[in-house]
Amino acid sequence: MLPSLFIAHGAPLIAIENNEYTQFLNHLGRTLPTPKAVVLFTAHWESTTQRVSEIDEYDTIYDFGGFDPKLYQIKYPAKGNNEISKEVKDLFSQNGIPFEVETKRGLDHGAWVVLRLLYPNAEIPVIQMSVNPDLSPEEQYKIGKTLKALREKDILIIGSGGTVHNLGALKMFDDNGKVDSWALEFDDWLAYHIKNWDVDSLFNYDSLAPNAKFAVPPYGNEHFVPLFYAMGVADDTRKATLLHRSYRYGNLSHSVWQFE
């Protein structure tokens, strides 16, 4: 049975960088059992109703600006799988989760940057999923929980976002390897409660975790909430492992959690 994953997609530049984090994701893709498909919740696709992609072949979306021109030349022509999209829709219907089908939207960089590092040949079918940051963490967790049966069918479920993602606090021109203490304190608190599967505390992270308002600002919680979707998938087993944690630009976290 495959785990579910929470993967930080960082800044778009990791798509063309060779560093500790990109090397880790390359290795992770080679060491995980090859999935039949990937169902991926991306922070860069927000919707008030859960959306499920049903697409034959995805376009590549460049939903960012001002970066190296090389980024805009990258293509990730992943294919969909309508049979697995139907399985997702069936599970939502059976569990009372409202959803809508998306037949046109391409892969945003929250999806293709991660997928390209894991599976550079775009050979794994993808079902892209939206997130709703206005839902409560309990509701986000529940959506992930409804998909747990897919793990037994060799389908990998990923939440793509970031635990510490405050664009206003980034030091893009001072990437000296130093990490802000407030980011470490928040991620340390998070790691303790994730490893203990303390969902009561996690669901109230915004009032309990140190520096929560700075690590997950109100305008940036869409990057944090994919964590709850990914955790919910493994609700029946409840084992969490921190596979990687590093930082860029002073506080942008590159965390990878495995739930199994």
PDB file of C-alpha atoms in Angstrom:
ATOM      1  CA  MET A   1       0.000   0.000   0.000  1.00  0.00           C
ATOM      2  CA  LEU A   2       1.434   3.353  -1.026  1.00  0.00           C
ATOM      3  CA  PRO A   3       1.869   6.195   1.468  1.00  0.00           C
ATOM      4  CA  SER A   4       0.454   9.661   0.960  1.00  0.00           C
ATOM      5  CA  LEU A   5       2.853  12.596   0.865  1.00  0.00           C
ATOM      6  CA  PHE A   6       2.967  16.266   1.709  1.00  0.00           C
ATOM      7  CA  ILE A   7       5.612  17.958  -0.438  1.00  0.00           C
ATOM      8  CA  ALA A   8       6.686  21.588  -0.327  1.00  0.00           C
ATOM      9  CA  HIS A   9       7.012  22.926  -3.853  1.00  0.00           C
ATOM     10  CA  GLY A  10       9.110  25.910  -2.805  1.00  0.00           C
ATOM     11  CA  ALA A  11       9.866  28.673  -5.302  1.00  0.00           C
ATOM     12  CA  PRO A  12       9.449  27.876  -9.021  1.00  0.00           C
ATOM     13  CA  LEU A  13      13.245  28.041  -9.407  1.00  0.00           C
ATOM     14  CA  ILE A  14      13.676  24.552  -7.985  1.00  0.00           C
ATOM     15  CA  ALA A  15      12.481  23.305 -11.371  1.00  0.00           C
ATOM     16  CA  ILE A  16      15.863  24.294 -12.839  1.00  0.00           C
ATOM     17  CA  GLU A  17      18.116  24.089  -9.767  1.00  0.00           C
ATOM     18  CA  ASN A  18      20.415  21.304  -8.631  1.00  0.00           C
ATOM     19  CA  ASN A  19      20.596  21.402  -4.857  1.00  0.00           C
ATOM     20  CA  GLU A  20      19.988  19.348  -1.733  1.00  0.00           C
ATOM     21  CA  TYR A  21      16.232  19.499  -2.083  1.00  0.00           C
ATOM     22  CA  THR A  22      15.940  18.779  -5.792  1.00  0.00           C
ATOM     23  CA  GLN A  23      18.330  15.859  -5.387  1.00  0.00           C
ATOM     24  CA  PHE A  24      16.197  14.516  -2.560  1.00  0.00           C
ATOM     25  CA  LEU A  25      13.011  14.661  -4.650  1.00  0.00           C
ATOM     26  CA  ASN A  26      14.775  13.006  -7.599  1.00  0.00           C
ATOM     27  CA  HIS A  27      15.855  10.189  -5.276  1.00  0.00           C
ATOM     28  CA  LEU A  28      12.413   9.903  -3.691  1.00  0.00           C
ATOM     29  CA  GLY A  29      10.806   9.367  -7.088  1.00  0.00           C
ATOM     30  CA  ARG A  30      13.256   6.566  -7.837  1.00  0.00           C
ATOM     31  CA  THR A  31      12.823   4.796  -4.502  1.00  0.00           C
ATOM     32  CA  LEU A  32       9.043   4.901  -4.076  1.00  0.00           C
ATOM     33  CA  PRO A  33       7.112   2.026  -5.649  1.00  0.00           C
ATOM     34  CA  THR A  34       5.965   3.141  -9.096  1.00  0.00           C
ATOM     35  CA  PRO A  35       2.364   4.343  -8.730  1.00  0.00           C
ATOM     36  CA  LYS A  36      -0.462   3.563 -11.112  1.00  0.00           C
ATOM     37  CA  ALA A  37      -1.333   7.273 -10.981  1.00  0.00           C
ATOM     38  CA  VAL A  38      -0.862  10.390  -8.853  1.00  0.00           C
ATOM     39  CA  VAL A  39      -3.751  12.318  -7.309  1.00  0.00           C
ATOM     40  CA  LEU A  40      -2.347  15.727  -6.380  1.00  0.00           C
ATOM     41  CA  PHE A  41      -3.914  18.522  -4.310  1.00  0.00           C
ATOM     42  CA  THR A  42      -2.184  21.763  -5.303  1.00  0.00           C
ATOM     43  CA  ALA A  43      -2.067  25.001  -3.339  1.00  0.00           C
ATOM     44  CA  HIS A  44      -2.212  26.959  -6.584  1.00  0.00           C
ATOM     45  CA  TRP A  45      -5.715  25.834  -7.466  1.00  0.00           C
ATOM     46  CA  GLU A  46      -8.285  27.235  -5.051  1.00  0.00           C
ATOM     47  CA  SER A  47     -12.021  26.634  -5.350  1.00  0.00           C
ATOM     48  CA  THR A  48     -15.018  26.805  -3.058  1.00  0.00           C
ATOM     49  CA  THR A  49     -16.238  23.424  -4.318  1.00  0.00           C
ATOM     50  CA  GLN A  50     -13.811  20.528  -4.648  1.00  0.00           C
ATOM     51  CA  ARG A  51     -12.695  20.186  -8.258  1.00  0.00           C
ATOM     52  CA  VAL A  52     -11.448  17.008  -9.929  1.00  0.00           C
ATOM     53  CA  SER A  53      -9.527  17.048 -13.206  1.00  0.00           C
ATOM     54  CA  GLU A  54     -10.702  14.838 -16.028  1.00  0.00           C
ATOM     55  CA  ILE A  55      -8.217  15.582 -18.789  1.00  0.00           C
ATOM     56  CA  ASP A  56      -6.531  13.516 -21.501  1.00  0.00           C
ATOM     57  CA  GLU A  57      -3.248  15.482 -21.605  1.00  0.00           C
ATOM     58  CA  TYR A  58      -2.374  18.544 -19.547  1.00  0.00           C
ATOM     59  CA  ASP A  59      -1.003  21.849 -20.720  1.00  0.00           C
ATOM     60  CA  THR A  60       1.719  23.406 -18.552  1.00  0.00           C
ATOM     61  CA  ILE A  61       0.671  26.563 -16.676  1.00  0.00           C
ATOM     62  CA  TYR A  62       3.265  29.219 -15.796  1.00  0.00           C
ATOM     63  CA  ASP A  63       1.442  30.841 -12.899  1.00  0.00           C
ATOM     64  CA  PHE A  64       4.350  33.051 -11.804  1.00  0.00           C
ATOM     65  CA  GLY A  65       6.299  36.014 -13.139  1.00  0.00           C
ATOM     66  CA  GLY A  66       9.740  37.583 -13.098  1.00  0.00           C
ATOM     67  CA  PHE A  67      11.788  34.390 -12.994  1.00  0.00           C
ATOM     68  CA  ASP A  68      14.490  32.912 -15.238  1.00  0.00           C
ATOM     69  CA  PRO A  69      13.203  32.636 -18.841  1.00  0.00           C
ATOM     70  CA  LYS A  70      14.229  28.969 -18.842  1.00  0.00           C
ATOM     71  CA  LEU A  71      11.270  28.217 -16.563  1.00  0.00           C
ATOM     72  CA  TYR A  72       8.804  29.282 -19.240  1.00  0.00           C
ATOM     73  CA  GLN A  73      10.267  26.807 -21.719  1.00  0.00           C
ATOM     74  CA  ILE A  74       9.583  23.766 -19.540  1.00  0.00           C
ATOM     75  CA  LYS A  75       6.815  21.416 -20.627  1.00  0.00           C
ATOM     76  CA  TYR A  76       5.408  18.636 -18.505  1.00  0.00           C
ATOM     77  CA  PRO A  77       2.950  16.802 -20.776  1.00  0.00           C
ATOM     78  CA  ALA A  78       1.437  14.484 -18.205  1.00  0.00           C
ATOM     79  CA  LYS A  79      -1.649  12.541 -19.163  1.00  0.00           C
ATOM     80  CA  GLY A  80      -4.769  12.068 -17.103  1.00  0.00           C
ATOM     81  CA  ASN A  81      -6.670   8.873 -16.424  1.00  0.00           C
ATOM     82  CA  ASN A  82     -10.432   9.200 -16.650  1.00  0.00           C
ATOM     83  CA  GLU A  83     -10.984   5.808 -15.023  1.00  0.00           C
ATOM     84  CA  ILE A  84      -9.205   6.966 -11.876  1.00  0.00           C
ATOM     85  CA  SER A  85     -10.928  10.354 -12.041  1.00  0.00           C
ATOM     86  CA  LYS A  86     -14.175   8.393 -11.936  1.00  0.00           C
ATOM     87  CA  GLU A  87     -12.976   6.444  -8.891  1.00  0.00           C
ATOM     88  CA  VAL A  88     -12.254   9.747  -7.128  1.00  0.00           C
ATOM     89  CA  LYS A  89     -15.690  11.092  -8.052  1.00  0.00           C
ATOM     90  CA  ASP A  90     -17.375   7.872  -6.896  1.00  0.00           C
ATOM     91  CA  LEU A  91     -15.642   8.062  -3.514  1.00  0.00           C
ATOM     92  CA  PHE A  92     -16.715  11.676  -3.085  1.00  0.00           C
ATOM     93  CA  SER A  93     -20.296  10.813  -4.012  1.00  0.00           C
ATOM     94  CA  GLN A  94     -20.387   7.904  -1.580  1.00  0.00           C
ATOM     95  CA  ASN A  95     -19.116  10.122   1.232  1.00  0.00           C
ATOM     96  CA  GLY A  96     -21.219  13.207   0.569  1.00  0.00           C
ATOM     97  CA  ILE A  97     -18.372  15.426  -0.678  1.00  0.00           C
ATOM     98  CA  PRO A  98     -19.649  17.967  -3.256  1.00  0.00           C
ATOM     99  CA  PHE A  99     -17.410  18.239  -6.311  1.00  0.00           C
ATOM    100  CA  GLU A 100     -17.214  19.591  -9.841  1.00  0.00           C
ATOM    101  CA  VAL A 101     -15.328  18.204 -12.846  1.00  0.00           C
ATOM    102  CA  GLU A 102     -12.604  20.244 -14.580  1.00  0.00           C
ATOM    103  CA  THR A 103     -11.927  19.367 -18.220  1.00  0.00           C
ATOM    104  CA  LYS A 104      -9.611  22.179 -19.384  1.00  0.00           C
ATOM    105  CA  ARG A 105      -7.226  23.430 -16.694  1.00  0.00           C
ATOM    106  CA  GLY A 106      -3.542  22.544 -17.134  1.00  0.00           C
ATOM    107  CA  LEU A 107      -1.012  21.663 -14.435  1.00  0.00           C
ATOM    108  CA  ASP A 108       0.026  24.665 -12.342  1.00  0.00           C
ATOM    109  CA  HIS A 109       3.528  24.922 -10.940  1.00  0.00           C
ATOM    110  CA  GLY A 110       2.443  23.530  -7.584  1.00  0.00           C
ATOM    111  CA  ALA A 111       1.846  20.307  -9.497  1.00  0.00           C
ATOM    112  CA  TRP A 112       4.336  20.158 -12.365  1.00  0.00           C
ATOM    113  CA  VAL A 113       7.400  21.359 -10.462  1.00  0.00           C
ATOM    114  CA  VAL A 114       6.956  18.557  -7.915  1.00  0.00           C
ATOM    115  CA  LEU A 115       5.955  15.921 -10.449  1.00  0.00           C
ATOM    116  CA  ARG A 116       8.816  16.752 -12.799  1.00  0.00           C
ATOM    117  CA  LEU A 117      11.333  16.252  -9.989  1.00  0.00           C
ATOM    118  CA  LEU A 118       9.740  12.964  -8.941  1.00  0.00           C
ATOM    119  CA  TYR A 119       8.914  11.612 -12.407  1.00  0.00           C
ATOM    120  CA  PRO A 120      10.887  13.592 -15.021  1.00  0.00           C
ATOM    121  CA  ASN A 121       9.550  11.589 -17.964  1.00  0.00           C
ATOM    122  CA  ALA A 122       5.898  12.475 -17.255  1.00  0.00           C
ATOM    123  CA  GLU A 123       4.998   8.811 -17.578  1.00  0.00           C
ATOM    124  CA  ILE A 124       2.673   8.633 -14.539  1.00  0.00           C
ATOM    125  CA  PRO A 125      -0.991   9.652 -15.090  1.00  0.00           C
ATOM    126  CA  VAL A 126      -2.102  12.610 -12.967  1.00  0.00           C
ATOM    127  CA  ILE A 127      -5.413  13.688 -11.504  1.00  0.00           C
ATOM    128  CA  GLN A 128      -5.052  17.292 -10.324  1.00  0.00           C
ATOM    129  CA  MET A 129      -7.209  18.439  -7.402  1.00  0.00           C
ATOM    130  CA  SER A 130      -8.115  21.861  -6.033  1.00  0.00           C
ATOM    131  CA  VAL A 131      -7.976  22.940  -2.390  1.00  0.00           C
ATOM    132  CA  ASN A 132     -10.377  25.084  -0.420  1.00  0.00           C
ATOM    133  CA  PRO A 133      -8.519  27.144   2.210  1.00  0.00           C
ATOM    134  CA  ASP A 134     -11.835  28.437   3.582  1.00  0.00           C
ATOM    135  CA  LEU A 135     -12.845  25.003   4.841  1.00  0.00           C
ATOM    136  CA  SER A 136     -11.956  24.028   8.382  1.00  0.00           C
ATOM    137  CA  PRO A 137      -8.932  21.732   8.789  1.00  0.00           C
ATOM    138  CA  GLU A 138     -11.346  18.995   9.876  1.00  0.00           C
ATOM    139  CA  GLU A 139     -13.204  19.261   6.569  1.00  0.00           C
ATOM    140  CA  GLN A 140      -9.980  19.263   4.551  1.00  0.00           C
ATOM    141  CA  TYR A 141      -8.830  16.191   6.460  1.00  0.00           C
ATOM    142  CA  LYS A 142     -12.171  14.509   5.773  1.00  0.00           C
ATOM    143  CA  ILE A 143     -11.801  15.045   2.025  1.00  0.00           C
ATOM    144  CA  GLY A 144      -8.433  13.308   2.126  1.00  0.00           C
ATOM    145  CA  LYS A 145      -9.859  10.537   4.299  1.00  0.00           C
ATOM    146  CA  THR A 146     -12.504   9.683   1.712  1.00  0.00           C
ATOM    147  CA  LEU A 147      -9.719   8.780  -0.750  1.00  0.00           C
ATOM    148  CA  LYS A 148      -7.853   6.332   1.482  1.00  0.00           C
ATOM    149  CA  ALA A 149      -9.055   3.322  -0.538  1.00  0.00           C
ATOM    150  CA  LEU A 150      -6.969   4.562  -3.476  1.00  0.00           C
ATOM    151  CA  ARG A 151      -3.762   3.770  -1.571  1.00  0.00           C
ATOM    152  CA  GLU A 152      -4.588   0.073  -1.847  1.00  0.00           C
ATOM    153  CA  LYS A 153      -4.792   0.449  -5.633  1.00  0.00           C
ATOM    154  CA  ASP A 154      -1.220   1.750  -5.992  1.00  0.00           C
ATOM    155  CA  ILE A 155      -2.327   5.353  -6.405  1.00  0.00           C
ATOM    156  CA  LEU A 156      -0.062   7.966  -4.836  1.00  0.00           C
ATOM    157  CA  ILE A 157      -1.805  10.937  -3.200  1.00  0.00           C
ATOM    158  CA  ILE A 158       0.190  14.144  -2.738  1.00  0.00           C
ATOM    159  CA  GLY A 159      -0.573  17.443  -1.072  1.00  0.00           C
ATOM    160  CA  SER A 160       1.667  20.126  -2.601  1.00  0.00           C
ATOM    161  CA  GLY A 161       2.205  23.346  -0.669  1.00  0.00           C
ATOM    162  CA  GLY A 162       4.504  24.499   2.130  1.00  0.00           C
ATOM    163  CA  THR A 163       4.403  24.599   5.926  1.00  0.00           C
ATOM    164  CA  VAL A 164       6.115  28.000   6.207  1.00  0.00           C
ATOM    165  CA  HIS A 165       5.154  30.203   3.269  1.00  0.00           C
ATOM    166  CA  ASN A 166       5.187  33.939   3.928  1.00  0.00           C
ATOM    167  CA  LEU A 167       6.129  35.759   0.735  1.00  0.00           C
ATOM    168  CA  GLY A 168       6.472  39.053   2.594  1.00  0.00           C
ATOM    169  CA  ALA A 169       9.174  37.622   4.853  1.00  0.00           C
ATOM    170  CA  LEU A 170      11.353  35.964   2.192  1.00  0.00           C
ATOM    171  CA  LYS A 171      14.929  37.130   1.671  1.00  0.00           C
ATOM    172  CA  MET A 172      15.176  36.354  -2.030  1.00  0.00           C
ATOM    173  CA  PHE A 173      18.436  38.274  -2.426  1.00  0.00           C
ATOM    174  CA  ASP A 174      20.056  37.101   0.796  1.00  0.00           C
ATOM    175  CA  ASP A 175      19.935  33.319   0.528  1.00  0.00           C
ATOM    176  CA  ASN A 176      22.848  32.717   2.889  1.00  0.00           C
ATOM    177  CA  GLY A 177      21.703  29.470   4.492  1.00  0.00           C
ATOM    178  CA  LYS A 178      20.603  31.060   7.766  1.00  0.00           C
ATOM    179  CA  VAL A 179      17.111  30.138   8.966  1.00  0.00           C
ATOM    180  CA  ASP A 180      14.850  32.479  10.901  1.00  0.00           C
ATOM    181  CA  SER A 181      14.162  31.212  14.419  1.00  0.00           C
ATOM    182  CA  TRP A 182      10.427  31.847  14.144  1.00  0.00           C
ATOM    183  CA  ALA A 183      10.181  29.470  11.169  1.00  0.00           C
ATOM    184  CA  LEU A 184      12.094  26.752  13.004  1.00  0.00           C
ATOM    185  CA  GLU A 185       9.921  27.117  16.090  1.00  0.00           C
ATOM    186  CA  PHE A 186       6.748  26.774  14.055  1.00  0.00           C
ATOM    187  CA  ASP A 187       7.989  23.739  12.119  1.00  0.00           C
ATOM    188  CA  ASP A 188       9.290  22.092  15.322  1.00  0.00           C
ATOM    189  CA  TRP A 189       5.862  22.469  16.931  1.00  0.00           C
ATOM    190  CA  LEU A 190       4.238  21.115  13.805  1.00  0.00           C
ATOM    191  CA  ALA A 191       6.585  18.126  13.599  1.00  0.00           C
ATOM    192  CA  TYR A 192       5.895  17.111  17.192  1.00  0.00           C
ATOM    193  CA  HIS A 193       2.120  17.119  16.731  1.00  0.00           C
ATOM    194  CA  ILE A 194       2.211  15.487  13.303  1.00  0.00           C
ATOM    195  CA  LYS A 195       4.402  12.635  14.542  1.00  0.00           C
ATOM    196  CA  ASN A 196       1.989  12.103  17.442  1.00  0.00           C
ATOM    197  CA  TRP A 197      -0.991  12.438  15.067  1.00  0.00           C
ATOM    198  CA  ASP A 198      -2.435  15.007  17.438  1.00  0.00           C
ATOM    199  CA  VAL A 199      -5.143  16.240  15.111  1.00  0.00           C
ATOM    200  CA  ASP A 200      -6.915  18.150  17.889  1.00  0.00           C
ATOM    201  CA  SER A 201      -3.891  20.434  18.204  1.00  0.00           C
ATOM    202  CA  LEU A 202      -3.151  20.486  14.492  1.00  0.00           C
ATOM    203  CA  PHE A 203      -6.690  21.531  13.617  1.00  0.00           C
ATOM    204  CA  ASN A 204      -6.160  24.509  15.939  1.00  0.00           C
ATOM    205  CA  TYR A 205      -2.619  25.301  14.821  1.00  0.00           C
ATOM    206  CA  ASP A 206      -3.501  28.927  14.126  1.00  0.00           C
ATOM    207  CA  SER A 207      -4.109  29.593  17.837  1.00  0.00           C
ATOM    208  CA  LEU A 208      -1.730  27.038  19.389  1.00  0.00           C
ATOM    209  CA  ALA A 209       1.437  26.955  17.291  1.00  0.00           C
ATOM    210  CA  PRO A 210       4.177  29.522  17.969  1.00  0.00           C
ATOM    211  CA  ASN A 211       4.456  32.168  15.249  1.00  0.00           C
ATOM    212  CA  ALA A 212       1.502  30.668  13.361  1.00  0.00           C
ATOM    213  CA  LYS A 213       0.242  34.014  12.081  1.00  0.00           C
ATOM    214  CA  PHE A 214       3.654  34.718  10.575  1.00  0.00           C
ATOM    215  CA  ALA A 215       4.400  31.211   9.259  1.00  0.00           C
ATOM    216  CA  VAL A 216       0.907  30.795   7.795  1.00  0.00           C
ATOM    217  CA  PRO A 217      -0.433  34.293   7.130  1.00  0.00           C
ATOM    218  CA  PRO A 218      -4.139  34.593   6.369  1.00  0.00           C
ATOM    219  CA  TYR A 219      -3.395  35.347   2.717  1.00  0.00           C
ATOM    220  CA  GLY A 220      -1.117  32.305   2.441  1.00  0.00           C
ATOM    221  CA  ASN A 221      -2.924  29.452   4.180  1.00  0.00           C
ATOM    222  CA  GLU A 222      -3.657  27.790   0.825  1.00  0.00           C
ATOM    223  CA  HIS A 223      -0.083  26.495   0.933  1.00  0.00           C
ATOM    224  CA  PHE A 224      -0.495  25.022   4.406  1.00  0.00           C
ATOM    225  CA  VAL A 225      -3.813  23.213   3.992  1.00  0.00           C
ATOM    226  CA  PRO A 226      -2.631  20.490   1.534  1.00  0.00           C
ATOM    227  CA  LEU A 227      -1.051  18.983   4.648  1.00  0.00           C
ATOM    228  CA  PHE A 228      -4.511  18.120   6.010  1.00  0.00           C
ATOM    229  CA  TYR A 229      -5.668  16.555   2.743  1.00  0.00           C
ATOM    230  CA  ALA A 230      -2.556  14.349   2.685  1.00  0.00           C
ATOM    231  CA  MET A 231      -2.833  13.378   6.355  1.00  0.00           C
ATOM    232  CA  GLY A 232      -6.488  12.448   6.028  1.00  0.00           C
ATOM    233  CA  VAL A 233      -5.619   9.843   3.406  1.00  0.00           C
ATOM    234  CA  ALA A 234      -3.707   7.886   6.065  1.00  0.00           C
ATOM    235  CA  ASP A 235      -6.237   8.274   8.863  1.00  0.00           C
ATOM    236  CA  ASP A 236      -6.581   4.502   9.295  1.00  0.00           C
ATOM    237  CA  THR A 237      -2.844   3.933   9.872  1.00  0.00           C
ATOM    238  CA  ARG A 238      -1.711   7.245  11.371  1.00  0.00           C
ATOM    239  CA  LYS A 239       2.050   6.924  10.989  1.00  0.00           C
ATOM    240  CA  ALA A 240       3.965  10.058  10.008  1.00  0.00           C
ATOM    241  CA  THR A 241       7.621  10.354   9.013  1.00  0.00           C
ATOM    242  CA  LEU A 242       9.492  13.563   8.228  1.00  0.00           C
ATOM    243  CA  LEU A 243      11.562  12.596   5.181  1.00  0.00           C
ATOM    244  CA  HIS A 244      13.209  15.950   4.564  1.00  0.00           C
ATOM    245  CA  ARG A 245      13.352  19.476   5.939  1.00  0.00           C
ATOM    246  CA  SER A 246      15.470  22.350   4.693  1.00  0.00           C
ATOM    247  CA  TYR A 247      14.953  26.054   4.043  1.00  0.00           C
ATOM    248  CA  ARG A 248      15.620  28.719   1.434  1.00  0.00           C
ATOM    249  CA  TYR A 249      15.537  32.504   1.559  1.00  0.00           C
ATOM    250  CA  GLY A 250      15.576  32.597   5.363  1.00  0.00           C
ATOM    251  CA  ASN A 251      12.294  30.865   6.085  1.00  0.00           C
ATOM    252  CA  LEU A 252      10.727  29.140   3.057  1.00  0.00           C
ATOM    253  CA  SER A 253      10.379  25.557   4.243  1.00  0.00           C
ATOM    254  CA  HIS A 254      11.095  22.535   2.089  1.00  0.00           C
ATOM    255  CA  SER A 255       9.337  19.869   4.135  1.00  0.00           C
ATOM    256  CA  VAL A 256       8.390  16.412   2.906  1.00  0.00           C
ATOM    257  CA  TRP A 257       6.134  14.287   5.094  1.00  0.00           C
ATOM    258  CA  GLN A 258       5.196  10.683   4.450  1.00  0.00           C
ATOM    259  CA  PHE A 259       1.971   9.281   5.890  1.00  0.00           C
ATOM    260  CA  GLU A 260       1.426   5.515   5.974  1.00  0.00           C
TER     261      GLU A 260
END
